[in-house]
Short mmCIF file of C-alpha atoms in Angstrom, two decimals:
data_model
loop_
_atom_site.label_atom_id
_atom_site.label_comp_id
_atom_site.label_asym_id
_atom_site.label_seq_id
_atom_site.Cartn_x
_atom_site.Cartn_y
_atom_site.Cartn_z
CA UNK A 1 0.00 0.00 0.00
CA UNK A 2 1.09 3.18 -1.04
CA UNK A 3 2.36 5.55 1.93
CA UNK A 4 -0.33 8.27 0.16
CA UNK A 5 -3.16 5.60 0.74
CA UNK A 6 -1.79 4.58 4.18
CA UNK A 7 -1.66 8.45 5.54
CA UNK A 8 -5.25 8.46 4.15
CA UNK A 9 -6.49 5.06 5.70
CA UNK A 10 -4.60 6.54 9.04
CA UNK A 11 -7.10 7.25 12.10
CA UNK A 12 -4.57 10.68 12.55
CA UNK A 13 -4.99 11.93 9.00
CA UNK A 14 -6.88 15.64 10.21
CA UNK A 15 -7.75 17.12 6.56
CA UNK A 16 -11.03 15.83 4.73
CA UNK A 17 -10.75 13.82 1.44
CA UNK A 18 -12.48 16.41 -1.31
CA UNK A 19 -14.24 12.99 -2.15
CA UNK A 20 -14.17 9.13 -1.25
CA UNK A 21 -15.75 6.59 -4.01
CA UNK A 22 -16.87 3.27 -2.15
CA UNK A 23 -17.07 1.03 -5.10
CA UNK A 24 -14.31 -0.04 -7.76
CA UNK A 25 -16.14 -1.23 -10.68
CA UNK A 26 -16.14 0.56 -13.96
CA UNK A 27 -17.79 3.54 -12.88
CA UNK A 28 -15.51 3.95 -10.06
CA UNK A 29 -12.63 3.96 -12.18
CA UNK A 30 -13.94 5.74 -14.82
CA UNK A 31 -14.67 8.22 -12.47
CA UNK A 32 -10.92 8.35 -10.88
CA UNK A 33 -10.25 8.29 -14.23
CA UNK A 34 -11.79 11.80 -14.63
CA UNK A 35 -10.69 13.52 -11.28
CA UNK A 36 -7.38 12.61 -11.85
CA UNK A 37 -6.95 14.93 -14.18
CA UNK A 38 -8.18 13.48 -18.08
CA UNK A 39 -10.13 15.81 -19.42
CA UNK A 40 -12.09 15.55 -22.77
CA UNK A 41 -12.40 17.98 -25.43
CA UNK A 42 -13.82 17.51 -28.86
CA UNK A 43 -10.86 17.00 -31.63
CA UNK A 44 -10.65 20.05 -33.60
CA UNK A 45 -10.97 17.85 -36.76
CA UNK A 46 -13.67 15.97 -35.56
CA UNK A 47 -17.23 16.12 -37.22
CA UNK A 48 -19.96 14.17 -35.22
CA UNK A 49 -23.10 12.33 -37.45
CA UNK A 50 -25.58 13.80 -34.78
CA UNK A 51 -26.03 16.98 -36.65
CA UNK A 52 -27.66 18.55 -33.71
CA UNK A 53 -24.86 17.71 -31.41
CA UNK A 54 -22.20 18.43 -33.80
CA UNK A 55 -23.50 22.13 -33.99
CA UNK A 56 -24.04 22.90 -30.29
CA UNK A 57 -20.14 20.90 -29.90
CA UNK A 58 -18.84 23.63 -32.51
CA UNK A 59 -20.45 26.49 -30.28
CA UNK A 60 -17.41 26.06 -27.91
CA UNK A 61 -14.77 25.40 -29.38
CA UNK A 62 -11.93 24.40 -27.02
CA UNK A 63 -14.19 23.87 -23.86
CA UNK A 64 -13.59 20.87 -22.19
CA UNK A 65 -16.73 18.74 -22.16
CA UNK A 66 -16.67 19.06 -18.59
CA UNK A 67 -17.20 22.98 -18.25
CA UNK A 68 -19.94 22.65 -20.91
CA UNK A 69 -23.82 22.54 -19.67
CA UNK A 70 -24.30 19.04 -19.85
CA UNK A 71 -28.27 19.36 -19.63
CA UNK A 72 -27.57 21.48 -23.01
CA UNK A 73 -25.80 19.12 -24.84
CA UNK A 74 -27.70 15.81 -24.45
CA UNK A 75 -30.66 17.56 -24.88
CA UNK A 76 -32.41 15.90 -27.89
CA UNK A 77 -30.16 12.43 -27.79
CA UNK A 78 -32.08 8.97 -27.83
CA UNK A 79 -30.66 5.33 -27.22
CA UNK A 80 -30.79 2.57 -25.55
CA UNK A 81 -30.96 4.37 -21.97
CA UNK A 82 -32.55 6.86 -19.96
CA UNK A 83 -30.33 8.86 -18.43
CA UNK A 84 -29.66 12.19 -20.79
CA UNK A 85 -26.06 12.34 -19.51
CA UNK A 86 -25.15 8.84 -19.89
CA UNK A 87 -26.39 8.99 -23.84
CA UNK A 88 -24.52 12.18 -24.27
CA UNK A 89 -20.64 10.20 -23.14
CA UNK A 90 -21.65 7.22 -24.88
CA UNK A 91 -22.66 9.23 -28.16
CA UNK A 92 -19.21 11.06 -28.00
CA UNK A 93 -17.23 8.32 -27.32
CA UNK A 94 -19.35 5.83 -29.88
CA UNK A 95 -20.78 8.37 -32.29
CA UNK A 96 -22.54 5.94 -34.48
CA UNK A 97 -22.26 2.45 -33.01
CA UNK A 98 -26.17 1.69 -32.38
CA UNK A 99 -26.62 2.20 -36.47
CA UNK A 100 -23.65 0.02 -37.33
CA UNK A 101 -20.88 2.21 -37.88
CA UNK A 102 -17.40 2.52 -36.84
CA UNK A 103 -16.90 6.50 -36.30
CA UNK A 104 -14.19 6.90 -33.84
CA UNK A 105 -14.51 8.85 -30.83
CA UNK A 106 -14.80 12.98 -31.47
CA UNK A 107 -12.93 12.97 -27.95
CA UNK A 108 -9.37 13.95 -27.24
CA UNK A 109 -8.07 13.58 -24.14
CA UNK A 110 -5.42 16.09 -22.07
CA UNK A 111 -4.12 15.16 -18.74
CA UNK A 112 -4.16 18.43 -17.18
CA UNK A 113 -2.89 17.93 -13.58
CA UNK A 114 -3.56 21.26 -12.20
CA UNK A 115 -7.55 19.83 -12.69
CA UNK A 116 -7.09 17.09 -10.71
CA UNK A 117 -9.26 16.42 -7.39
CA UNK A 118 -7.62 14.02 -4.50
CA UNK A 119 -9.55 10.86 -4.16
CA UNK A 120 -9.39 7.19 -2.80
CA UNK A 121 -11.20 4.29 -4.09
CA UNK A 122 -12.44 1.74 -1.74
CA UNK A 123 -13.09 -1.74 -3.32
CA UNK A 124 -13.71 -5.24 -1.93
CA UNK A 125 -12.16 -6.92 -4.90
CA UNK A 126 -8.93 -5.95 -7.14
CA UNK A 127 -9.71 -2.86 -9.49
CA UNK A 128 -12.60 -4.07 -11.18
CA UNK A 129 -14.86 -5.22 -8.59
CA UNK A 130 -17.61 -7.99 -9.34
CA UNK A 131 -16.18 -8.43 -12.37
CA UNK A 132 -13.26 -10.51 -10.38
CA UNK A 133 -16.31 -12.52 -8.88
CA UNK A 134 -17.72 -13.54 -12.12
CA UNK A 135 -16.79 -17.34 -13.66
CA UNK A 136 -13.54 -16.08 -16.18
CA UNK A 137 -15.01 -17.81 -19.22
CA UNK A 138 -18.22 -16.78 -19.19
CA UNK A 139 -19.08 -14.68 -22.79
CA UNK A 140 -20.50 -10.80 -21.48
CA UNK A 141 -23.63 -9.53 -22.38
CA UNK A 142 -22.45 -6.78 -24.18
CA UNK A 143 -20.64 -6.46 -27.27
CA UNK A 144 -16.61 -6.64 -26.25
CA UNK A 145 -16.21 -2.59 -27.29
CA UNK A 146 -18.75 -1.05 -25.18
CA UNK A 147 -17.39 -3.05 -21.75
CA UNK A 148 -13.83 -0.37 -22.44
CA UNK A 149 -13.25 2.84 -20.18
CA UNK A 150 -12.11 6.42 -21.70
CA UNK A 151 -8.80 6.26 -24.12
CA UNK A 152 -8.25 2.70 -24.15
CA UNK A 153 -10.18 0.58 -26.44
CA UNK A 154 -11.20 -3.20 -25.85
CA UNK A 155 -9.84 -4.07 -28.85
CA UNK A 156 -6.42 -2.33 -29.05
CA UNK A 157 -5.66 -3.77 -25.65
CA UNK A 158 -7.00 -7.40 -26.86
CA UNK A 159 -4.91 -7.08 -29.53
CA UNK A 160 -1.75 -6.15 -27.05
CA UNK A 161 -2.53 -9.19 -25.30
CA UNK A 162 -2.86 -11.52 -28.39
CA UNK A 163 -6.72 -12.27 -27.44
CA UNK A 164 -9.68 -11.70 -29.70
CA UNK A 165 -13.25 -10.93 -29.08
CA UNK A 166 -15.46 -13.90 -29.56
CA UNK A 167 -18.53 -13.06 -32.05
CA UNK A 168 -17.64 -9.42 -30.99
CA UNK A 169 -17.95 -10.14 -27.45
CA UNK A 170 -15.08 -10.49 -24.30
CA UNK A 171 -15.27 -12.91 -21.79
CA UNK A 172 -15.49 -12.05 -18.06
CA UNK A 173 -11.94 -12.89 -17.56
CA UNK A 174 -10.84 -10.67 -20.20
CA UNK A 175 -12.72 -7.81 -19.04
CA UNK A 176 -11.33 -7.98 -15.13
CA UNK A 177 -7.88 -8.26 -16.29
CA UNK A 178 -8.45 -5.01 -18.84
CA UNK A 179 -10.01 -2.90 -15.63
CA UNK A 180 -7.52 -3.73 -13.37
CA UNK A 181 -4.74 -2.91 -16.54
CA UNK A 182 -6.40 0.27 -17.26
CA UNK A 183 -5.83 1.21 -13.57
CA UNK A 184 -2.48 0.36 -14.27
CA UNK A 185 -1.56 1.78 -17.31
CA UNK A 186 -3.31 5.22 -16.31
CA UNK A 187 -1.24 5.52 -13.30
CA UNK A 188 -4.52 5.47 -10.95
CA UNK A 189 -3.45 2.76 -8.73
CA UNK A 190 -2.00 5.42 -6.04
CA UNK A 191 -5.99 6.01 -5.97
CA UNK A 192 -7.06 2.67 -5.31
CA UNK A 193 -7.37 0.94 -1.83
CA UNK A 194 -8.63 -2.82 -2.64
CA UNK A 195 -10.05 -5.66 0.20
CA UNK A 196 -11.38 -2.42 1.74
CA UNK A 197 -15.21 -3.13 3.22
CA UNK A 198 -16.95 0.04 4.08
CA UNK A 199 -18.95 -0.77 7.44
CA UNK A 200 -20.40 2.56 8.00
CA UNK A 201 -21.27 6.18 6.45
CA UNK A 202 -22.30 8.97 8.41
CA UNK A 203 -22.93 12.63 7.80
CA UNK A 204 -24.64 15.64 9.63
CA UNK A 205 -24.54 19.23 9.06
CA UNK A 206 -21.08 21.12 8.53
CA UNK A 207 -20.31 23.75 10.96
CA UNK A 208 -20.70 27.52 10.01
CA UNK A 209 -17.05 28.77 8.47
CA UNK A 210 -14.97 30.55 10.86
CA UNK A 211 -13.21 33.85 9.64
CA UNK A 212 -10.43 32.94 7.61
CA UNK A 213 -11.45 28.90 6.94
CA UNK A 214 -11.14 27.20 4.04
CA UNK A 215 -13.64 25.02 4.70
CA UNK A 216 -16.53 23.58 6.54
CA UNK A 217 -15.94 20.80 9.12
CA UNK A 218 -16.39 17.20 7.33
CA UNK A 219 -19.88 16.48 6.27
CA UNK A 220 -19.13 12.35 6.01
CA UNK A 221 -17.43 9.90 7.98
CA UNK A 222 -16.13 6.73 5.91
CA UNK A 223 -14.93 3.69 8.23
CA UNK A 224 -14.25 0.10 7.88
CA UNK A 225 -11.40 -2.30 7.23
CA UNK A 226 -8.92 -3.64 5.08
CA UNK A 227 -7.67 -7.00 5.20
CA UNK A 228 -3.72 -7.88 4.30
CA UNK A 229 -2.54 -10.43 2.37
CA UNK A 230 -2.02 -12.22 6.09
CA UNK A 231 -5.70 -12.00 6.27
CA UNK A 232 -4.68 -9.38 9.03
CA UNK A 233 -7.51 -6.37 9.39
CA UNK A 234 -6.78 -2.67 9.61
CA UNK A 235 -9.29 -0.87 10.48
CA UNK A 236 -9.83 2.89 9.29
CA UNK A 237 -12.02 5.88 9.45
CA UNK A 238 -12.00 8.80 6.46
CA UNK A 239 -13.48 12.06 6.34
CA UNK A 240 -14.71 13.49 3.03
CA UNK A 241 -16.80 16.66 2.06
CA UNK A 242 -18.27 14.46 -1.01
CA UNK A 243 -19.11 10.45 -1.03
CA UNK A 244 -19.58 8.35 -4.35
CA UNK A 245 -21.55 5.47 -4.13
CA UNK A 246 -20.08 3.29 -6.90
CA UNK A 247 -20.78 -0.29 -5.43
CA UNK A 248 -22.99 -1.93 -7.85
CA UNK A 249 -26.29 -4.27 -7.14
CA UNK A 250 -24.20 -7.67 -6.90
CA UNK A 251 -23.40 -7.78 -3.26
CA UNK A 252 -26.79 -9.48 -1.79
CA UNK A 253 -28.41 -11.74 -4.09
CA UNK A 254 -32.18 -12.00 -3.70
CA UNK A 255 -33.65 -15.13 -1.87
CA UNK A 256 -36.92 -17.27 -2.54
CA UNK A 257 -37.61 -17.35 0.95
CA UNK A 258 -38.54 -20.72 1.34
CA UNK A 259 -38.59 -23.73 3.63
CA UNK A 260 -35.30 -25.44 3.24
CA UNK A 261 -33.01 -22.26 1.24
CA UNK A 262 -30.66 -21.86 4.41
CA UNK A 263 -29.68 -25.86 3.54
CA UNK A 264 -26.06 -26.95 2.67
CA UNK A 265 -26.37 -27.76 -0.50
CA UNK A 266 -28.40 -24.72 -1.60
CA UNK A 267 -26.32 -21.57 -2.95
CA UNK A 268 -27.07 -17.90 -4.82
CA UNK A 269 -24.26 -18.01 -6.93
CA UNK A 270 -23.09 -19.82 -10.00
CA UNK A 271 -19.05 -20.15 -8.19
CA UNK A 272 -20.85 -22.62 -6.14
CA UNK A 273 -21.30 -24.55 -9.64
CA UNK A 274 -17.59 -24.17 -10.85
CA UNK A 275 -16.62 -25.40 -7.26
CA UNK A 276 -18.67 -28.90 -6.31
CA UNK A 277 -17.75 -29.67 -10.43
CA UNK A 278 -14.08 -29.22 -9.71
CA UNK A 279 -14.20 -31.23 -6.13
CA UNK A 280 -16.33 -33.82 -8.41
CA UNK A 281 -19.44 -33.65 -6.38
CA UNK A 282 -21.65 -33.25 -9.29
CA UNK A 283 -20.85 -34.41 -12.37
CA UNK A 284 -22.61 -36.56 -15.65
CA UNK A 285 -23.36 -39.47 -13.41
CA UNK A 286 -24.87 -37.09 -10.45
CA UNK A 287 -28.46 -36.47 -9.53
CA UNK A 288 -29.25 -33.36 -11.73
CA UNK A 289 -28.21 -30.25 -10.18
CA UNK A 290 -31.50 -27.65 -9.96
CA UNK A 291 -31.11 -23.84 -11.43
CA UNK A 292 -33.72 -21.53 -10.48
CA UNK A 293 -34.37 -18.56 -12.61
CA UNK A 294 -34.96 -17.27 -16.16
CA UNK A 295 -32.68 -14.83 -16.23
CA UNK A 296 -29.48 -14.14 -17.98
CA UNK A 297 -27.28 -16.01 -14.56
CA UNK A 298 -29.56 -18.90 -14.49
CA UNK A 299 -29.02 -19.04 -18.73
CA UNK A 300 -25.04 -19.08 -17.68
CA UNK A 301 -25.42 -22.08 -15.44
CA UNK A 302 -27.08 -23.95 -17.67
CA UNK A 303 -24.44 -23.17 -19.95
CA UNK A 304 -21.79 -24.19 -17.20
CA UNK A 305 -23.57 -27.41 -16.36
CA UNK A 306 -24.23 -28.21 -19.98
CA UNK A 307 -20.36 -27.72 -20.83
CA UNK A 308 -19.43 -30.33 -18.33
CA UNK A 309 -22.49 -32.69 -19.11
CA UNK A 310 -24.01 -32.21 -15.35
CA UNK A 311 -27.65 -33.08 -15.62
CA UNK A 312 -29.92 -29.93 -15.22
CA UNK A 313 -33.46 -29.52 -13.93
CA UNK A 314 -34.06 -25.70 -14.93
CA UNK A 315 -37.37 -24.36 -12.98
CA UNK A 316 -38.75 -20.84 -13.62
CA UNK A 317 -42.32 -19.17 -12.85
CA UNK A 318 -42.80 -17.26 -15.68
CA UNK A 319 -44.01 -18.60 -18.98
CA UNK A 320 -41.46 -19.32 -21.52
CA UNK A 321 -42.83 -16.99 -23.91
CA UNK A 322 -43.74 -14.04 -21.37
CA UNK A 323 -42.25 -10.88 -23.11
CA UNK A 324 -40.53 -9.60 -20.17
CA UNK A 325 -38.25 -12.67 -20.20
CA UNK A 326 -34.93 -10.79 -21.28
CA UNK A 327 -34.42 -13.87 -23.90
CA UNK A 328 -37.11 -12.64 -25.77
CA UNK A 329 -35.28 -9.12 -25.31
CA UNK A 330 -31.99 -10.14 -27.18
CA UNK A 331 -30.95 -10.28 -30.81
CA UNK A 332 -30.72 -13.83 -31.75
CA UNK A 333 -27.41 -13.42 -34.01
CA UNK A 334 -25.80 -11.40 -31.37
CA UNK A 335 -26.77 -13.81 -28.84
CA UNK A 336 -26.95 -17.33 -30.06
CA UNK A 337 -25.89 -19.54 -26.87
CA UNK A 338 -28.85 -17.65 -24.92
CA UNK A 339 -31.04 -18.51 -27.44
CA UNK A 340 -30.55 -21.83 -27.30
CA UNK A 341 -31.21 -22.02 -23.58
CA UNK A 342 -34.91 -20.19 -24.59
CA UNK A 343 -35.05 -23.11 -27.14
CA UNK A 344 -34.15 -25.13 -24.62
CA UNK A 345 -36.51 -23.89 -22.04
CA UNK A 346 -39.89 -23.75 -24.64
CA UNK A 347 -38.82 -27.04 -26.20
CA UNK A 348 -37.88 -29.31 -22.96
CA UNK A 349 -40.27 -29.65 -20.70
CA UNK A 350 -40.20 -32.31 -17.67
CA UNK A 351 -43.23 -34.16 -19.39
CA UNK A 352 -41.97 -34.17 -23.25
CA UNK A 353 -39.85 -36.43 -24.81
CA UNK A 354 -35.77 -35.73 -24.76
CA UNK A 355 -34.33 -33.43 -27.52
CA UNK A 356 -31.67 -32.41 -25.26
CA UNK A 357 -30.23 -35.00 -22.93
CA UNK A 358 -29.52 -34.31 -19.50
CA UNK A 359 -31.66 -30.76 -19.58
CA UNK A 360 -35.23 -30.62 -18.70
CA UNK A 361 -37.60 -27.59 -18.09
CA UNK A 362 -40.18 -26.66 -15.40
CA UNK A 363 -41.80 -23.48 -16.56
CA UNK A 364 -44.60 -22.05 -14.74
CA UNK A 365 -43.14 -23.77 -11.77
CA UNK A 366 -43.14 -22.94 -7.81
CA UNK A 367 -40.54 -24.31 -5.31
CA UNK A 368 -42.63 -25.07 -2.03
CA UNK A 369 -39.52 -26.54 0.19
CA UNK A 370 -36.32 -27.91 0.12
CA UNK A 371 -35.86 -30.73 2.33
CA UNK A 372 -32.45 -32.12 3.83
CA UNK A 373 -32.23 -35.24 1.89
CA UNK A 374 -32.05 -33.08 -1.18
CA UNK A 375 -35.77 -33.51 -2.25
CA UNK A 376 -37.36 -30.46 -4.09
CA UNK A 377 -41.18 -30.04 -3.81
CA UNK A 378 -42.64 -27.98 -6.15
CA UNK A 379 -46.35 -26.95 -7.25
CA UNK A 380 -46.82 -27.03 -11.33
CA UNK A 381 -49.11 -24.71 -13.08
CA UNK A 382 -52.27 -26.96 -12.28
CA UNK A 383 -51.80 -26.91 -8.93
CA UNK A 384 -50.29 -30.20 -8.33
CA UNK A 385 -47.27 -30.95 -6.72
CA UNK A 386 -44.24 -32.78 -7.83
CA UNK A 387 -41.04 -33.80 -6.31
CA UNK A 388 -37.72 -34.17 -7.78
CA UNK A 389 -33.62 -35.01 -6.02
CA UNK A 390 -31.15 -33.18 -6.72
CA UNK A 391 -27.31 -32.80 -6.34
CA UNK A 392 -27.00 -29.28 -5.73
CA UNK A 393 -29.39 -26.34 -5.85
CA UNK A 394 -28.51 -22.76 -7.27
CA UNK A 395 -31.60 -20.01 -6.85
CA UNK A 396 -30.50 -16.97 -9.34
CA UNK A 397 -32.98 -14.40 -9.34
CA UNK A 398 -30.87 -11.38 -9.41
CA UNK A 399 -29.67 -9.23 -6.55
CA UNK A 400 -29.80 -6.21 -4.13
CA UNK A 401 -27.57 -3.71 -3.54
CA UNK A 402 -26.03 -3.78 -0.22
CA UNK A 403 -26.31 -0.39 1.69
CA UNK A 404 -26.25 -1.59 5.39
CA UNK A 405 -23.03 0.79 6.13
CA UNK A 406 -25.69 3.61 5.32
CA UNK A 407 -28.12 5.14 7.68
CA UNK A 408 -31.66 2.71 7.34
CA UNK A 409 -30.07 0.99 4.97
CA UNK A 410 -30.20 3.64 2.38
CA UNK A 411 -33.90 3.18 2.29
CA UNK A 412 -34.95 7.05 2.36
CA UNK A 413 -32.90 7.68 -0.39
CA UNK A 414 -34.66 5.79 -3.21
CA UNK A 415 -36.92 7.10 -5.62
CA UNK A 416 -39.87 5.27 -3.78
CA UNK A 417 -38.77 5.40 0.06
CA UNK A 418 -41.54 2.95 0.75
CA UNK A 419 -40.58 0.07 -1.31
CA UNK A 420 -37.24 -1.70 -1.15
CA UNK A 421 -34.05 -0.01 -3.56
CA UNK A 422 -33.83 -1.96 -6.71
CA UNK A 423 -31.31 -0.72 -9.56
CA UNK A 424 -34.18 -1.22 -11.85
CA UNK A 425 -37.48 -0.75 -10.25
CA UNK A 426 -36.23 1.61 -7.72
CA UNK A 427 -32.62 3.03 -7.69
CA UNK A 428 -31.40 6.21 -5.83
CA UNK A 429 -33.14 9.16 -6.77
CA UNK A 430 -30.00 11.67 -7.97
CA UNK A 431 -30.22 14.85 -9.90
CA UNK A 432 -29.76 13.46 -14.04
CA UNK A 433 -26.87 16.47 -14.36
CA UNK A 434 -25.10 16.09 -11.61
CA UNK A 435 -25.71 12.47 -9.74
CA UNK A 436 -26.10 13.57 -6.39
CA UNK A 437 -28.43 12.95 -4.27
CA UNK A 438 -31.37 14.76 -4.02
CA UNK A 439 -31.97 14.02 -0.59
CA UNK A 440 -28.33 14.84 0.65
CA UNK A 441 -25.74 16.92 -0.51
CA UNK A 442 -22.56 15.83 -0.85
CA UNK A 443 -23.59 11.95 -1.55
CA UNK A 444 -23.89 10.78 -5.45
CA UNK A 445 -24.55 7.33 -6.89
CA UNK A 446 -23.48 6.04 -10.10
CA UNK A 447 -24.11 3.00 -12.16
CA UNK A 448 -26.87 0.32 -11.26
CA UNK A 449 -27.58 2.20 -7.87
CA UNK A 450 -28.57 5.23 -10.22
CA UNK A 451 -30.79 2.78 -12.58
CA UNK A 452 -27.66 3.07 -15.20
CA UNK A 453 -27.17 -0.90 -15.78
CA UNK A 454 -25.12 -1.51 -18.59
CA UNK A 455 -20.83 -0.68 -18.77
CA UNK A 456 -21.63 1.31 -21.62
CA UNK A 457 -23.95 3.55 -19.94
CA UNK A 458 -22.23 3.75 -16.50
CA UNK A 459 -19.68 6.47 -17.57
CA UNK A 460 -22.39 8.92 -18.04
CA UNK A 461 -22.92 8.87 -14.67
CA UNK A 462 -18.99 9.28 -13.59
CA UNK A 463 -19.24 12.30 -15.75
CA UNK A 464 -21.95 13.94 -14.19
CA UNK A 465 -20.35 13.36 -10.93
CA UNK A 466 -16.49 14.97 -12.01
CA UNK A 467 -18.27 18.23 -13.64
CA UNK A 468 -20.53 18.40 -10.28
CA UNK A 469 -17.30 17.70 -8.50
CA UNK A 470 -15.48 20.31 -10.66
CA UNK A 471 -17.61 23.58 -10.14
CA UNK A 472 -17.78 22.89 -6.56
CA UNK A 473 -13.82 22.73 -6.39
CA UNK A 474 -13.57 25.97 -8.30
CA UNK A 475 -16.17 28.02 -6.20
CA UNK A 476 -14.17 27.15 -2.73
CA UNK A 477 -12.56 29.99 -1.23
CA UNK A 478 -8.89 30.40 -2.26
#
């Protein structure tokens, strides 16, 4: 650890962090990436296919993107998001990719130090975050080029490495190691403070400036731990005037919450798949193993499974056609191996004969109870129940964000306080300029905790925040 992290992480350290990001995925280091200095301006030679856009870009010439009104400029974009600011980065950066085209980006970037704002990252995992967490040959959703960060392209570094993008996608493994190398190669890692678990945020209202101050007393406190390689834990305790929630929707994945889930053999994550098949406790002579889910994690464990020819039963509520099935959501030539779990799904049911040994289907399907000698009891769409044995049982049906270090939870700073924060039903209500919070100054949220839930998207969000971050900088007293 660096001895500028370690005088940061120190209980003594008396001046406030302008801003702490809890949360080391891509928008955290896209948005390090930012207040360290990168700035982007529009190349002088650059002419962008958005006609619109291209004349409001030539009203200021030589203005970085970040001292431009950003409400301004994305005012009139459309895509494959909602959030105005997130389609404005993306359109820069991709000018034409959603119509097939390979314009390059009409951004140039300057690293202009002087700009820079001190900042720490705090991540559980290795620069990167869940992306470390994720099974290392699993294909990503998205297309390989919109997983890459500012100035460094997916494919340039693939190419570097002597790896290619499979049907124009990366896998997972590829994509962790090019985070944590971006990090790297952009000279951020100074920033970066990994096996770090935030326990607890607090704020309350700064104190009035005292003739002569330069600033208000700290609005947040940031503690927790960090863990050395000897599994050793250092506790610490930050104070910041501004706090980035960056952390993602992956850390508490949701439960069925029934008789029988707390059992041994019952997990709520596919590592738990790649583990009992290496220790050879499942495997093609097994009792099937039983995925529940119709999602895009339950699709990659029956891709796992199928790969080492572990018998699946594959149980889901929702009909196999329903239209909010994200299968019936995804181009089929883009997305072939999903497809063929759908195909799989409408074509195999329990009661049919076999097209597809060792994979059979339970749509419309409850689970009732798991009992300890590995007996699943479900109810089928008429009502009747039916019992199967299984090996191993994985329930994937998504996840929750994990704000327990926050006051209730977080709760109370959702869009709906009433009904639990969801990154797609119900994120953190921020202001779509700006990503802070509109119930508390000072605190922003980027990514899935703002509703943005795609890589591509998520660096809107980390630009919002650094132009935010920016004007408050310059309008401190000197």
């Amino acid at each position: 650890m660096s001895n500028r992290r370690k005088d940061h992480l120190g209980a003594s350290s008396s001046d406030p962090l302008p801003v702490v990001i809890i949360g080391n995925g891509p928008s955290g280091i896209c948005l390090s990436y930012l207040l360290s200095g990168y700035t982007p301006y529009v190349r002088p030679d650059a002419v962008h296919p958005h006609p619109l856009l291209q004349r409001k870009l030539a009203e200021a010439p030589g203005v970085s993107i970040m001292d431009q009104d950003l409400d301004y400029l994305s005012e009139g974009l459309e895509g494959r998001c909602q959030s105005p600011v997130a389609l404005l980065f993306d359109a820069l950066l991709r000018p034409d990719t959603d119509f097939g085209g390979s314009v390059e980006s009409v951004l140039t970037w300057r690293h202009q130090k002087e700009r820079a704002i001190p900042h720490l990252v705090l991540g559980r995992n290795p620069p990167g975050g869940a992306w470390h967490s994720i099974e290392g040959s699993m294909v990503t959703l998205s297309q390989g080029e919109w997983m890459g960060l500012p100035d460094l392209q997916v494919k340039d570094w693939m190419c570097k490495k002597r790896r290619g993008l499979r049907n124009s996608r990366a896998t997972a493994g590829d994509i962790a190691h090019y985070y944590k190398d971006y990090v790297v190669k952009k000279d951020l890692s100074h920033n970066f403070v990994s096996s770090a678990v935030v326990t607890a945020v607090e704020w309350g209202t700064p104190e009035p400036i005292s003739p002569g101050a330069r600033d208000p007393s700290p609005l947040f406190q940031v503690s927790g731990f960090v863990t050395a390689e000897d599994q050793s834990q250092q506790s610490f305790s930050l104070r910041a005037r501004n706090v980035v929630l960056a952390t993602g929707t992956s850390d508490s994945p949701a439960r069925l919450g029934v008789p029988g889930e707390a059992l041994p053999f019952v997990h709520h994550d596919l590592s738990a798949l790649e583990a009992a098949t290496r220790a050879g406790t499942v495997s093609p002579s097994s009792d099937p193993i039983l995925i529940i889910g119709a999602g895009l994690s339950a699709a990659d464990a029956v891709l796992y499974a199928r790969h080492y020819n572990v018998p699946v039963i594959h149980a889901f509520r929702r009909p196999v056609d329903d239209p909010g099935l994200v299968f019936n959501q995804l181009p089929k030539m883009l997305y072939p191996e999903y497809h063929k779990v759908h195909q799989m799904m409408r074509e195999q049911s329990i009661l049919s004969p076999s097209p597809y040994e060792g994979y059979r289907s339970l749509p419309e399907h409850q689970l009732l109870l798991l009992k300890e000698d590995r007996q699943a009891v479900f109810r089928d769409p008429q009502g009747l129940q039916k019992v199967f044995g299984v090996a191993l049982v994985l329930v994937l049906i998504g996840s929750h964000p994990d704000l327990s270090f926050l006051p209730g939870a977080g709760a109370n700073l959702a869009v709906d306080p009433g009904q639990p924060l969801s990154a797609k039903r119900n994120p953190i209500e921020v202001d779509p300029f700006t990503y802070q919070s509109v119930h508390q100054e000072g605190l922003y949220a980027v990514g899935p905790l703002a509703g943005d839930n795609f890589v591509r998207f998520v660096q809107g969000g980390a630009l919002a925040v650094a132009s935010s971050l920016l004007r408050k900088e310059a309008k401190k007293p000197p």
